[in-house]
mmCIF file of N, CA and C in Angstrom:
data_model
loop_
_atom_site.group_PDB
_atom_site.id
_atom_site.type_symbol
_atom_site.label_atom_id
_atom_site.label_comp_id
_atom_site.label_asym_id
_atom_site.label_seq_id
_atom_site.Cartn_x
_atom_site.Cartn_y
_atom_site.Cartn_z
ATOM 1 N N UNK A 1 0.876 -1.202 0.048
ATOM 2 C CA UNK A 1 -0.015 0.017 -0.037
ATOM 3 C C UNK A 1 0.869 1.236 0.031
ATOM 4 N N UNK A 2 0.790 2.120 -1.067
ATOM 5 C CA UNK A 2 1.628 3.314 -1.090
ATOM 6 C C UNK A 2 1.258 4.323 -0.026
ATOM 7 N N UNK A 3 2.347 4.935 0.553
ATOM 8 C CA UNK A 3 2.029 5.979 1.626
ATOM 9 C C UNK A 3 1.815 7.269 0.884
ATOM 10 N N UNK A 4 0.856 8.090 1.390
ATOM 11 C CA UNK A 4 0.673 9.420 0.762
ATOM 12 C C UNK A 4 1.947 10.333 1.048
ATOM 13 N N UNK A 5 2.106 11.396 0.376
ATOM 14 C CA UNK A 5 3.248 12.347 0.586
ATOM 15 C C UNK A 5 3.286 12.838 1.978
ATOM 16 N N UNK A 6 2.163 13.291 2.583
ATOM 17 C CA UNK A 6 2.111 13.852 3.876
ATOM 18 C C UNK A 6 2.580 12.961 4.872
ATOM 19 N N UNK A 7 2.307 11.532 4.782
ATOM 20 C CA UNK A 7 2.697 10.579 5.710
ATOM 21 C C UNK A 7 4.245 10.401 5.621
ATOM 22 N N UNK A 8 4.753 10.377 4.416
ATOM 23 C CA UNK A 8 6.172 10.254 4.218
ATOM 24 C C UNK A 8 6.958 11.375 4.838
ATOM 25 N N UNK A 9 6.437 12.554 4.658
ATOM 26 C CA UNK A 9 7.130 13.797 5.270
ATOM 27 C C UNK A 9 7.124 13.693 6.839
ATOM 28 N N UNK A 10 6.018 13.204 7.386
ATOM 29 C CA UNK A 10 5.828 13.081 8.798
ATOM 30 C C UNK A 10 6.980 12.039 9.344
ATOM 31 N N UNK A 11 7.066 10.939 8.734
ATOM 32 C CA UNK A 11 7.880 9.788 9.141
ATOM 33 C C UNK A 11 9.384 10.294 9.048
ATOM 34 N N UNK A 12 9.747 10.839 7.908
ATOM 35 C CA UNK A 12 11.097 11.323 7.795
ATOM 36 C C UNK A 12 11.484 12.543 8.736
ATOM 37 N N UNK A 13 10.452 13.193 9.144
ATOM 38 C CA UNK A 13 10.726 14.439 9.996
ATOM 39 C C UNK A 13 11.052 14.127 11.432
ATOM 40 N N UNK A 14 10.641 12.867 11.908
ATOM 41 C CA UNK A 14 10.787 12.398 13.253
ATOM 42 C C UNK A 14 12.207 11.969 13.400
ATOM 43 N N UNK A 15 12.971 12.431 14.460
ATOM 44 C CA UNK A 15 14.332 11.964 14.636
ATOM 45 C C UNK A 15 14.283 10.469 15.104
ATOM 46 N N UNK A 16 15.361 9.728 14.815
ATOM 47 C CA UNK A 16 15.368 8.335 15.036
ATOM 48 C C UNK A 16 15.149 7.910 16.620
ATOM 49 N N UNK A 17 15.657 8.745 17.448
ATOM 50 C CA UNK A 17 15.522 8.502 18.905
ATOM 51 C C UNK A 17 14.117 8.593 19.347
ATOM 52 N N UNK A 18 13.374 9.516 18.726
ATOM 53 C CA UNK A 18 12.022 9.649 19.073
ATOM 54 C C UNK A 18 11.256 8.418 18.401
ATOM 55 N N UNK A 19 11.540 8.118 17.238
ATOM 56 C CA UNK A 19 10.960 6.810 16.640
ATOM 57 C C UNK A 19 11.165 5.649 17.570
ATOM 58 N N UNK A 20 12.352 5.353 18.106
ATOM 59 C CA UNK A 20 12.562 4.304 18.978
ATOM 60 C C UNK A 20 11.719 4.454 20.287
ATOM 61 N N UNK A 21 11.655 5.589 20.827
ATOM 62 C CA UNK A 21 10.780 5.866 21.992
ATOM 63 C C UNK A 21 9.367 5.531 21.771
ATOM 64 N N UNK A 22 8.852 6.013 20.542
ATOM 65 C CA UNK A 22 7.416 5.624 20.220
ATOM 66 C C UNK A 22 7.235 4.227 20.064
ATOM 67 N N UNK A 23 8.212 3.486 19.486
ATOM 68 C CA UNK A 23 8.156 1.985 19.248
ATOM 69 C C UNK A 23 8.063 1.299 20.655
ATOM 70 N N UNK A 24 8.987 1.781 21.634
ATOM 71 C CA UNK A 24 8.949 1.179 22.896
ATOM 72 C C UNK A 24 7.647 1.415 23.659
ATOM 73 N N UNK A 25 6.990 2.557 23.446
ATOM 74 C CA UNK A 25 5.850 2.863 24.137
ATOM 75 C C UNK A 25 4.615 1.956 23.550
ATOM 76 N N UNK A 26 4.832 1.695 22.204
ATOM 77 C CA UNK A 26 3.906 0.774 21.547
ATOM 78 C C UNK A 26 3.844 -0.590 22.133
ATOM 79 N N UNK A 27 5.110 -1.120 22.525
ATOM 80 C CA UNK A 27 5.288 -2.410 23.032
ATOM 81 C C UNK A 27 4.967 -2.525 24.511
ATOM 82 N N UNK A 28 4.780 -1.514 25.288
ATOM 83 C CA UNK A 28 4.564 -1.437 26.711
ATOM 84 C C UNK A 28 3.296 -2.265 27.132
ATOM 85 N N UNK A 29 2.155 -2.196 26.427
ATOM 86 C CA UNK A 29 1.068 -3.037 26.841
ATOM 87 C C UNK A 29 1.343 -4.416 26.766
ATOM 88 N N UNK A 30 2.261 -5.023 25.909
ATOM 89 C CA UNK A 30 2.605 -6.319 25.769
ATOM 90 C C UNK A 30 3.403 -6.788 26.971
ATOM 91 N N UNK A 31 4.364 -5.819 27.424
ATOM 92 C CA UNK A 31 5.097 -6.181 28.710
ATOM 93 C C UNK A 31 4.264 -6.211 29.813
ATOM 94 N N UNK A 32 3.234 -5.308 29.970
ATOM 95 C CA UNK A 32 2.450 -5.365 31.044
ATOM 96 C C UNK A 32 1.558 -6.596 31.238
ATOM 97 N N UNK A 33 1.434 -7.353 30.224
ATOM 98 C CA UNK A 33 0.588 -8.580 30.184
ATOM 99 C C UNK A 33 1.500 -9.726 30.371
ATOM 100 N N UNK A 34 2.805 -9.590 30.346
ATOM 101 C CA UNK A 34 3.739 -10.766 30.581
ATOM 102 C C UNK A 34 3.477 -11.492 31.950
ATOM 103 N N UNK A 35 3.754 -12.771 31.810
ATOM 104 C CA UNK A 35 3.640 -13.577 33.042
ATOM 105 C C UNK A 35 4.999 -14.135 33.437
ATOM 106 N N UNK A 36 5.225 -14.319 34.625
ATOM 107 C CA UNK A 36 6.477 -14.853 35.128
ATOM 108 C C UNK A 36 6.641 -16.321 34.724
ATOM 109 N N UNK A 37 7.695 -16.717 34.353
ATOM 110 C CA UNK A 37 7.906 -18.178 33.911
ATOM 111 C C UNK A 37 7.809 -19.015 35.125
ATOM 112 N N UNK A 38 7.244 -20.205 34.759
ATOM 113 C CA UNK A 38 7.045 -21.330 35.723
ATOM 114 C C UNK A 38 8.477 -21.932 36.002
ATOM 115 N N UNK A 39 8.655 -22.141 37.376
ATOM 116 C CA UNK A 39 9.912 -22.803 37.712
ATOM 117 C C UNK A 39 9.655 -24.191 38.129
ATOM 118 N N UNK A 40 10.594 -25.028 37.706
ATOM 119 C CA UNK A 40 10.413 -26.540 37.971
ATOM 120 C C UNK A 40 11.541 -26.957 38.889
ATOM 121 N N UNK A 41 11.220 -27.884 39.849
ATOM 122 C CA UNK A 41 12.094 -28.384 40.662
ATOM 123 C C UNK A 41 11.999 -29.965 40.563
ATOM 124 N N UNK A 42 13.091 -30.638 40.594
ATOM 125 C CA UNK A 42 13.180 -32.048 40.581
ATOM 126 C C UNK A 42 13.852 -32.470 41.975
ATOM 127 N N UNK A 43 13.076 -33.046 42.843
ATOM 128 C CA UNK A 43 13.645 -33.303 44.193
ATOM 129 C C UNK A 43 13.623 -34.843 44.316
ATOM 130 N N UNK A 44 14.732 -35.354 44.621
ATOM 131 C CA UNK A 44 14.903 -36.776 44.697
ATOM 132 C C UNK A 44 15.311 -37.173 46.123
ATOM 133 N N UNK A 45 15.013 -38.445 46.557
ATOM 134 C CA UNK A 45 15.454 -38.807 47.862
ATOM 135 C C UNK A 45 15.187 -40.280 48.064
ATOM 136 N N UNK A 46 15.189 -40.771 49.261
ATOM 137 C CA UNK A 46 15.125 -42.258 49.554
ATOM 138 C C UNK A 46 14.431 -42.269 50.861
ATOM 139 N N UNK A 47 13.599 -43.401 50.943
ATOM 140 C CA UNK A 47 12.908 -43.742 52.190
ATOM 141 C C UNK A 47 13.356 -45.161 52.579
ATOM 142 N N UNK A 48 13.729 -45.353 53.872
ATOM 143 C CA UNK A 48 14.150 -46.626 54.294
ATOM 144 C C UNK A 48 13.525 -46.959 55.553
ATOM 145 N N UNK A 49 13.516 -48.255 55.892
ATOM 146 C CA UNK A 49 12.921 -48.682 57.139
ATOM 147 C C UNK A 49 14.053 -48.540 58.213
ATOM 148 N N UNK A 50 13.711 -48.666 59.435
ATOM 149 C CA UNK A 50 14.754 -48.448 60.444
ATOM 150 C C UNK A 50 15.908 -49.469 60.314
ATOM 151 N N UNK A 51 15.575 -50.617 59.780
ATOM 152 C CA UNK A 51 16.674 -51.594 59.587
ATOM 153 C C UNK A 51 17.567 -51.271 58.413
ATOM 154 N N UNK A 52 17.192 -50.262 57.679
ATOM 155 C CA UNK A 52 18.070 -49.865 56.510
ATOM 156 C C UNK A 52 17.517 -50.462 55.261
ATOM 157 N N UNK A 53 16.607 -51.412 55.337
ATOM 158 C CA UNK A 53 15.961 -51.857 53.952
ATOM 159 C C UNK A 53 15.110 -50.740 53.362
ATOM 160 N N UNK A 54 15.078 -50.851 51.957
ATOM 161 C CA UNK A 54 14.246 -49.868 51.276
ATOM 162 C C UNK A 54 12.764 -50.017 51.595
ATOM 163 N N UNK A 55 12.158 -48.881 51.786
ATOM 164 C CA UNK A 55 10.711 -48.877 51.998
ATOM 165 C C UNK A 55 10.050 -48.804 50.719
ATOM 166 N N UNK A 56 9.653 -49.951 50.090
ATOM 167 C CA UNK A 56 9.136 -50.128 48.849
ATOM 168 C C UNK A 56 7.663 -49.733 48.795
ATOM 169 N N UNK A 57 7.226 -48.866 48.020
ATOM 170 C CA UNK A 57 5.929 -48.453 47.836
ATOM 171 C C UNK A 57 5.432 -47.433 48.799
ATOM 172 N N UNK A 58 6.336 -46.834 49.537
ATOM 173 C CA UNK A 58 5.956 -45.741 50.491
ATOM 174 C C UNK A 58 5.532 -44.472 49.644
ATOM 175 N N UNK A 59 4.551 -43.723 50.230
ATOM 176 C CA UNK A 59 4.024 -42.593 49.548
ATOM 177 C C UNK A 59 4.828 -41.450 50.153
ATOM 178 N N UNK A 60 5.340 -40.509 49.390
ATOM 179 C CA UNK A 60 6.091 -39.402 49.804
ATOM 180 C C UNK A 60 5.276 -38.143 49.388
ATOM 181 N N UNK A 61 5.025 -37.200 50.315
ATOM 182 C CA UNK A 61 4.308 -35.954 49.988
ATOM 183 C C UNK A 61 5.197 -34.720 50.319
ATOM 184 N N UNK A 62 5.127 -33.714 49.560
ATOM 185 C CA UNK A 62 5.794 -32.467 49.897
ATOM 186 C C UNK A 62 4.873 -31.318 49.868
ATOM 187 N N UNK A 63 5.066 -30.259 50.572
ATOM 188 C CA UNK A 63 4.232 -29.046 50.496
ATOM 189 C C UNK A 63 5.188 -27.848 50.791
ATOM 190 N N UNK A 64 4.729 -26.736 50.425
ATOM 191 C CA UNK A 64 5.495 -25.498 50.475
ATOM 192 C C UNK A 64 4.627 -24.301 50.629
ATOM 193 N N UNK A 65 5.212 -23.133 50.783
ATOM 194 C CA UNK A 65 4.476 -21.884 50.916
ATOM 195 C C UNK A 65 4.505 -21.224 49.600
ATOM 196 N N UNK A 66 3.303 -20.801 49.074
ATOM 197 C CA UNK A 66 3.210 -20.195 47.727
ATOM 198 C C UNK A 66 2.137 -19.096 47.992
ATOM 199 N N UNK A 67 2.463 -17.836 47.693
ATOM 200 C CA UNK A 67 1.576 -16.706 47.885
ATOM 201 C C UNK A 67 1.044 -16.611 49.254
ATOM 202 N N UNK A 68 1.902 -16.974 50.245
ATOM 203 C CA UNK A 68 1.532 -16.798 51.696
ATOM 204 C C UNK A 68 0.648 -17.908 52.122
ATOM 205 N N UNK A 69 0.372 -18.948 51.283
ATOM 206 C CA UNK A 69 -0.494 -20.014 51.694
ATOM 207 C C UNK A 69 0.229 -21.382 51.425
ATOM 208 N N UNK A 70 -0.474 -22.442 51.953
ATOM 209 C CA UNK A 70 0.195 -23.701 51.698
ATOM 210 C C UNK A 70 0.191 -24.065 50.126
ATOM 211 N N UNK A 71 1.186 -24.518 49.585
ATOM 212 C CA UNK A 71 1.259 -24.965 48.101
ATOM 213 C C UNK A 71 1.472 -26.361 48.081
ATOM 214 N N UNK A 72 1.027 -27.010 46.916
ATOM 215 C CA UNK A 72 1.360 -28.432 46.742
ATOM 216 C C UNK A 72 0.034 -29.159 46.782
ATOM 217 N N UNK A 73 -0.002 -30.376 47.099
ATOM 218 C CA UNK A 73 1.150 -31.343 47.418
ATOM 219 C C UNK A 73 1.812 -31.791 46.063
ATOM 220 N N UNK A 74 3.049 -32.184 46.205
ATOM 221 C CA UNK A 74 3.644 -32.974 45.187
ATOM 222 C C UNK A 74 3.793 -34.358 45.757
ATOM 223 N N UNK A 75 3.376 -35.343 45.127
ATOM 224 C CA UNK A 75 3.318 -36.772 45.634
ATOM 225 C C UNK A 75 4.085 -37.792 44.792
ATOM 226 N N UNK A 76 4.774 -38.677 45.350
ATOM 227 C CA UNK A 76 5.474 -39.750 44.630
ATOM 228 C C UNK A 76 5.398 -40.996 45.445
ATOM 229 N N UNK A 77 5.672 -42.154 44.751
ATOM 230 C CA UNK A 77 5.706 -43.447 45.429
ATOM 231 C C UNK A 77 7.192 -44.007 45.162
ATOM 232 N N UNK A 78 7.626 -44.579 46.341
ATOM 233 C CA UNK A 78 9.072 -45.105 46.165
ATOM 234 C C UNK A 78 9.121 -46.316 45.332
ATOM 235 N N UNK A 79 10.252 -46.703 44.682
ATOM 236 C CA UNK A 79 10.551 -47.812 43.920
ATOM 237 C C UNK A 79 11.089 -48.935 44.614
ATOM 238 N N UNK A 80 11.644 -49.797 44.084
ATOM 239 C CA UNK A 80 12.180 -51.058 44.791
ATOM 240 C C UNK A 80 13.396 -50.842 45.652
ATOM 241 N N UNK A 81 14.061 -49.695 45.192
ATOM 242 C CA UNK A 81 15.260 -49.247 45.915
ATOM 243 C C UNK A 81 14.946 -48.244 47.051
ATOM 244 N N UNK A 82 13.514 -47.905 47.175
ATOM 245 C CA UNK A 82 13.140 -46.985 48.133
ATOM 246 C C UNK A 82 13.288 -45.522 47.721
ATOM 247 N N UNK A 83 13.686 -45.299 46.357
ATOM 248 C CA UNK A 83 13.843 -44.089 45.867
ATOM 249 C C UNK A 83 12.582 -43.427 45.300
ATOM 250 N N UNK A 84 12.517 -42.168 45.405
ATOM 251 C CA UNK A 84 11.343 -41.406 44.848
ATOM 252 C C UNK A 84 11.919 -40.005 44.059
ATOM 253 N N UNK A 85 11.079 -39.494 43.268
ATOM 254 C CA UNK A 85 11.325 -38.274 42.486
ATOM 255 C C UNK A 85 10.146 -37.435 42.560
ATOM 256 N N UNK A 86 10.212 -36.290 43.159
ATOM 257 C CA UNK A 86 9.075 -35.231 43.107
ATOM 258 C C UNK A 86 9.329 -34.292 42.107
ATOM 259 N N UNK A 87 8.356 -34.034 41.260
ATOM 260 C CA UNK A 87 8.450 -32.961 40.217
ATOM 261 C C UNK A 87 7.432 -31.858 40.752
ATOM 262 N N UNK A 88 8.100 -30.697 41.038
ATOM 263 C CA UNK A 88 7.379 -29.582 41.587
ATOM 264 C C UNK A 88 7.363 -28.388 40.592
ATOM 265 N N UNK A 89 6.148 -27.913 40.250
ATOM 266 C CA UNK A 89 5.959 -26.706 39.425
ATOM 267 C C UNK A 89 5.489 -25.544 40.262
ATOM 268 N N UNK A 90 6.315 -24.538 40.160
ATOM 269 C CA UNK A 90 5.997 -23.312 41.040
ATOM 270 C C UNK A 90 5.928 -22.064 40.104
ATOM 271 N N UNK A 91 4.918 -21.339 40.121
ATOM 272 C CA UNK A 91 4.779 -20.088 39.290
ATOM 273 C C UNK A 91 4.680 -18.951 40.231
ATOM 274 N N UNK A 92 5.791 -17.995 40.071
ATOM 275 C CA UNK A 92 5.779 -16.938 40.936
ATOM 276 C C UNK A 92 4.492 -16.068 40.769
ATOM 277 N N UNK A 93 4.099 -15.287 41.773
ATOM 278 C CA UNK A 93 2.860 -14.609 41.814
ATOM 279 C C UNK A 93 2.724 -13.290 41.028
ATOM 280 N N UNK A 94 3.838 -12.715 40.683
ATOM 281 C CA UNK A 94 3.653 -11.411 40.098
ATOM 282 C C UNK A 94 3.411 -11.570 38.600
ATOM 283 N N UNK A 95 2.418 -10.892 38.040
ATOM 284 C CA UNK A 95 2.300 -11.031 36.634
ATOM 285 C C UNK A 95 2.622 -9.768 35.923
ATOM 286 N N UNK A 96 3.349 -8.769 36.592
ATOM 287 C CA UNK A 96 3.919 -7.632 35.979
ATOM 288 C C UNK A 96 5.475 -7.495 36.302
ATOM 289 N N UNK A 97 6.321 -8.324 35.645
ATOM 290 C CA UNK A 97 7.666 -8.395 36.090
ATOM 291 C C UNK A 97 8.376 -7.120 35.933
ATOM 292 N N UNK A 98 7.909 -6.109 35.046
ATOM 293 C CA UNK A 98 8.608 -4.938 34.877
ATOM 294 C C UNK A 98 8.500 -3.986 36.040
ATOM 295 N N UNK A 99 7.481 -4.168 37.027
ATOM 296 C CA UNK A 99 7.182 -3.337 38.095
ATOM 297 C C UNK A 99 7.696 -3.778 39.436
ATOM 298 N N UNK A 100 7.983 -5.061 39.580
ATOM 299 C CA UNK A 100 8.421 -5.446 40.937
ATOM 300 C C UNK A 100 9.167 -6.817 40.753
ATOM 301 N N UNK A 101 9.943 -7.221 41.764
ATOM 302 C CA UNK A 101 10.832 -8.309 41.666
ATOM 303 C C UNK A 101 10.072 -9.680 41.862
ATOM 304 N N UNK A 102 8.756 -9.712 41.693
ATOM 305 C CA UNK A 102 8.081 -10.899 41.880
ATOM 306 C C UNK A 102 8.537 -12.155 41.102
ATOM 307 N N UNK A 103 9.118 -11.905 40.016
ATOM 308 C CA UNK A 103 9.524 -13.091 39.181
ATOM 309 C C UNK A 103 10.831 -13.765 39.709
ATOM 310 N N UNK A 104 11.361 -13.138 40.672
ATOM 311 C CA UNK A 104 12.523 -13.879 41.299
ATOM 312 C C UNK A 104 12.065 -14.752 42.489
ATOM 313 N N UNK A 105 10.775 -14.837 42.743
ATOM 314 C CA UNK A 105 10.257 -15.796 43.772
ATOM 315 C C UNK A 105 10.654 -17.222 43.371
ATOM 316 N N UNK A 106 10.980 -17.943 44.444
ATOM 317 C CA UNK A 106 11.257 -19.408 44.289
ATOM 318 C C UNK A 106 10.827 -20.078 45.585
ATOM 319 N N UNK A 107 10.884 -21.426 45.406
ATOM 320 C CA UNK A 107 10.673 -22.168 46.743
ATOM 321 C C UNK A 107 11.904 -22.204 47.465
ATOM 322 N N UNK A 108 11.869 -21.861 48.759
ATOM 323 C CA UNK A 108 13.028 -21.886 49.606
ATOM 324 C C UNK A 108 13.056 -23.089 50.515
ATOM 325 N N UNK A 109 11.961 -23.480 50.976
ATOM 326 C CA UNK A 109 11.782 -24.552 51.857
ATOM 327 C C UNK A 109 10.599 -25.359 51.535
ATOM 328 N N UNK A 110 10.765 -26.687 51.737
ATOM 329 C CA UNK A 110 9.564 -27.544 51.629
ATOM 330 C C UNK A 110 9.587 -28.387 52.923
ATOM 331 N N UNK A 111 8.208 -28.997 53.030
ATOM 332 C CA UNK A 111 8.142 -29.930 54.123
ATOM 333 C C UNK A 111 7.876 -31.265 53.485
ATOM 334 N N UNK A 112 8.594 -32.306 53.893
ATOM 335 C CA UNK A 112 8.381 -33.679 53.302
ATOM 336 C C UNK A 112 8.046 -34.605 54.398
ATOM 337 N N UNK A 113 7.296 -35.682 54.061
ATOM 338 C CA UNK A 113 6.980 -36.768 54.988
ATOM 339 C C UNK A 113 6.608 -38.044 54.093
ATOM 340 N N UNK A 114 7.042 -39.172 54.605
ATOM 341 C CA UNK A 114 6.777 -40.496 53.912
ATOM 342 C C UNK A 114 5.668 -41.301 54.755
ATOM 343 N N UNK A 115 4.867 -42.031 54.093
ATOM 344 C CA UNK A 115 3.816 -42.736 54.647
ATOM 345 C C UNK A 115 3.900 -44.254 54.054
ATOM 346 N N UNK A 116 3.825 -45.189 55.060
ATOM 347 C CA UNK A 116 3.679 -46.593 54.550
ATOM 348 C C UNK A 116 2.754 -47.307 55.524
ATOM 349 N N UNK A 117 1.719 -47.893 54.966
ATOM 350 C CA UNK A 117 0.668 -48.517 55.818
ATOM 351 C C UNK A 117 0.179 -47.392 56.694
ATOM 352 N N UNK A 118 0.125 -47.635 57.939
ATOM 353 C CA UNK A 118 -0.389 -46.591 58.867
ATOM 354 C C UNK A 118 0.659 -45.859 59.574
ATOM 355 N N UNK A 119 1.951 -45.907 59.074
ATOM 356 C CA UNK A 119 3.096 -45.305 59.702
ATOM 357 C C UNK A 119 3.642 -44.170 58.803
ATOM 358 N N UNK A 120 4.236 -43.208 59.499
ATOM 359 C CA UNK A 120 4.949 -42.218 58.749
ATOM 360 C C UNK A 120 6.200 -41.854 59.260
ATOM 361 N N UNK A 121 7.023 -41.310 58.413
ATOM 362 C CA UNK A 121 8.357 -40.813 58.885
ATOM 363 C C UNK A 121 8.206 -39.509 59.675
ATOM 364 N N UNK A 122 9.232 -39.089 60.207
ATOM 365 C CA UNK A 122 9.157 -37.812 60.888
ATOM 366 C C UNK A 122 9.150 -36.693 59.913
ATOM 367 N N UNK A 123 8.121 -35.802 59.937
ATOM 368 C CA UNK A 123 8.080 -34.719 58.844
ATOM 369 C C UNK A 123 9.493 -33.923 58.920
ATOM 370 N N UNK A 124 9.908 -33.462 57.834
ATOM 371 C CA UNK A 124 11.198 -32.779 57.822
ATOM 372 C C UNK A 124 11.010 -31.498 57.009
ATOM 373 N N UNK A 125 11.597 -30.447 57.356
ATOM 374 C CA UNK A 125 11.655 -29.205 56.560
ATOM 375 C C UNK A 125 12.986 -29.102 55.917
ATOM 376 N N UNK A 126 13.040 -29.003 54.709
ATOM 377 C CA UNK A 126 14.310 -28.957 53.914
ATOM 378 C C UNK A 126 14.402 -27.678 53.240
ATOM 379 N N UNK A 127 15.642 -27.191 53.228
ATOM 380 C CA UNK A 127 15.947 -25.905 52.532
ATOM 381 C C UNK A 127 16.230 -26.311 51.063
ATOM 382 N N UNK A 128 15.535 -25.595 50.023
ATOM 383 C CA UNK A 128 15.849 -25.898 48.683
ATOM 384 C C UNK A 128 16.815 -24.881 48.141
ATOM 385 N N UNK A 129 17.924 -25.246 47.714
ATOM 386 C CA UNK A 129 19.101 -24.377 47.216
ATOM 387 C C UNK A 129 19.244 -24.479 45.748
ATOM 388 N N UNK A 130 18.708 -25.396 45.047
ATOM 389 C CA UNK A 130 18.875 -25.578 43.613
ATOM 390 C C UNK A 130 17.634 -26.276 43.047
ATOM 391 N N UNK A 131 17.421 -26.176 41.702
ATOM 392 C CA UNK A 131 16.342 -26.758 41.057
ATOM 393 C C UNK A 131 16.367 -28.287 41.037
ATOM 394 N N UNK A 132 17.439 -28.956 40.985
ATOM 395 C CA UNK A 132 17.659 -30.397 41.059
ATOM 396 C C UNK A 132 18.417 -30.670 42.319
ATOM 397 N N UNK A 133 17.660 -31.363 43.305
ATOM 398 C CA UNK A 133 18.274 -31.560 44.661
ATOM 399 C C UNK A 133 17.941 -32.886 45.182
ATOM 400 N N UNK A 134 18.953 -33.437 45.902
ATOM 401 C CA UNK A 134 18.723 -34.606 46.597
ATOM 402 C C UNK A 134 18.354 -34.329 47.997
ATOM 403 N N UNK A 135 17.265 -34.966 48.519
ATOM 404 C CA UNK A 135 16.780 -34.606 49.866
ATOM 405 C C UNK A 135 17.345 -35.693 50.890
ATOM 406 N N UNK A 136 17.122 -35.277 52.190
ATOM 407 C CA UNK A 136 17.819 -36.306 53.228
ATOM 408 C C UNK A 136 16.873 -37.661 53.216
ATOM 409 N N UNK A 137 17.559 -38.615 53.526
ATOM 410 C CA UNK A 137 16.847 -39.938 53.569
ATOM 411 C C UNK A 137 15.869 -39.879 54.804
ATOM 412 N N UNK A 138 14.660 -40.491 54.576
ATOM 413 C CA UNK A 138 13.577 -40.472 55.599
ATOM 414 C C UNK A 138 13.482 -41.893 56.070
ATOM 415 N N UNK A 139 13.192 -42.022 57.423
ATOM 416 C CA UNK A 139 13.060 -43.518 57.975
ATOM 417 C C UNK A 139 11.646 -43.703 58.570
ATOM 418 N N UNK A 140 11.222 -44.840 58.407
ATOM 419 C CA UNK A 140 9.944 -45.409 58.900
ATOM 420 C C UNK A 140 10.202 -46.512 59.853
ATOM 421 N N UNK A 141 9.501 -46.363 60.987
ATOM 422 C CA UNK A 141 9.620 -47.357 62.064
ATOM 423 C C UNK A 141 9.044 -48.801 61.568
ATOM 424 N N UNK A 142 9.940 -49.756 61.402
ATOM 425 C CA UNK A 142 9.522 -50.944 60.931
ATOM 426 C C UNK A 142 8.680 -51.866 61.863
ATOM 427 N N UNK A 143 8.977 -51.661 63.186
ATOM 428 C CA UNK A 143 8.250 -52.488 64.201
ATOM 429 C C UNK A 143 6.729 -52.077 64.238
ATOM 430 N N UNK A 144 6.462 -50.826 64.009
ATOM 431 C CA UNK A 144 5.065 -50.466 63.967
ATOM 432 C C UNK A 144 4.323 -51.030 62.712
ATOM 433 N N UNK A 145 5.050 -51.173 61.668
ATOM 434 C CA UNK A 145 4.490 -51.731 60.535
ATOM 435 C C UNK A 145 4.002 -53.259 60.785
ATOM 436 N N UNK A 146 4.987 -53.928 61.441
ATOM 437 C CA UNK A 146 4.621 -55.275 61.770
ATOM 438 C C UNK A 146 3.404 -55.450 62.622
ATOM 439 N N UNK A 147 3.267 -54.437 63.625
ATOM 440 C CA UNK A 147 2.093 -54.515 64.464
ATOM 441 C C UNK A 147 0.672 -54.283 63.638
ATOM 442 N N UNK A 148 0.895 -53.358 62.797
ATOM 443 C CA UNK A 148 -0.302 -52.961 61.987
ATOM 444 C C UNK A 148 -0.783 -54.089 61.061
ATOM 445 N N UNK A 149 0.029 -54.958 60.670
ATOM 446 C CA UNK A 149 -0.279 -56.138 59.833
ATOM 447 C C UNK A 149 -0.923 -57.249 60.626
ATOM 448 N N UNK A 150 -0.771 -57.273 61.951
ATOM 449 C CA UNK A 150 -1.315 -58.436 62.764
ATOM 450 C C UNK A 150 -2.741 -58.087 63.031
#
């Protein structure tokens, strides 16, 4: 579509720095609607019985604080070696990253606990320092499991 002569004169009369400023202002509504990126954590660990044997089939649950309230849960089941992997997705709460540091939010602590039959491990609070982290081994009282089966 050809531009008319008046439009061409207007465009060429605007200095380049003003053109760039106008372009940036035109993009501002797009930035205001941007959403913080989801953060993913892979947390792995092991559950054992007091005797040191793997706790096969134990249910592991994790929770955390998100937006000032309880977040989660993330749930996994242990394998034959007593190992589990929790995949946690966390979305920071600020939807306007250009105005505040909300997009730097992350999970700093989680609470984890393992359940097997009617027994559970001692709940633990763990500091999260990286997106892929190995968590401390949890123990379940084996003698209580024997009593619950009788």
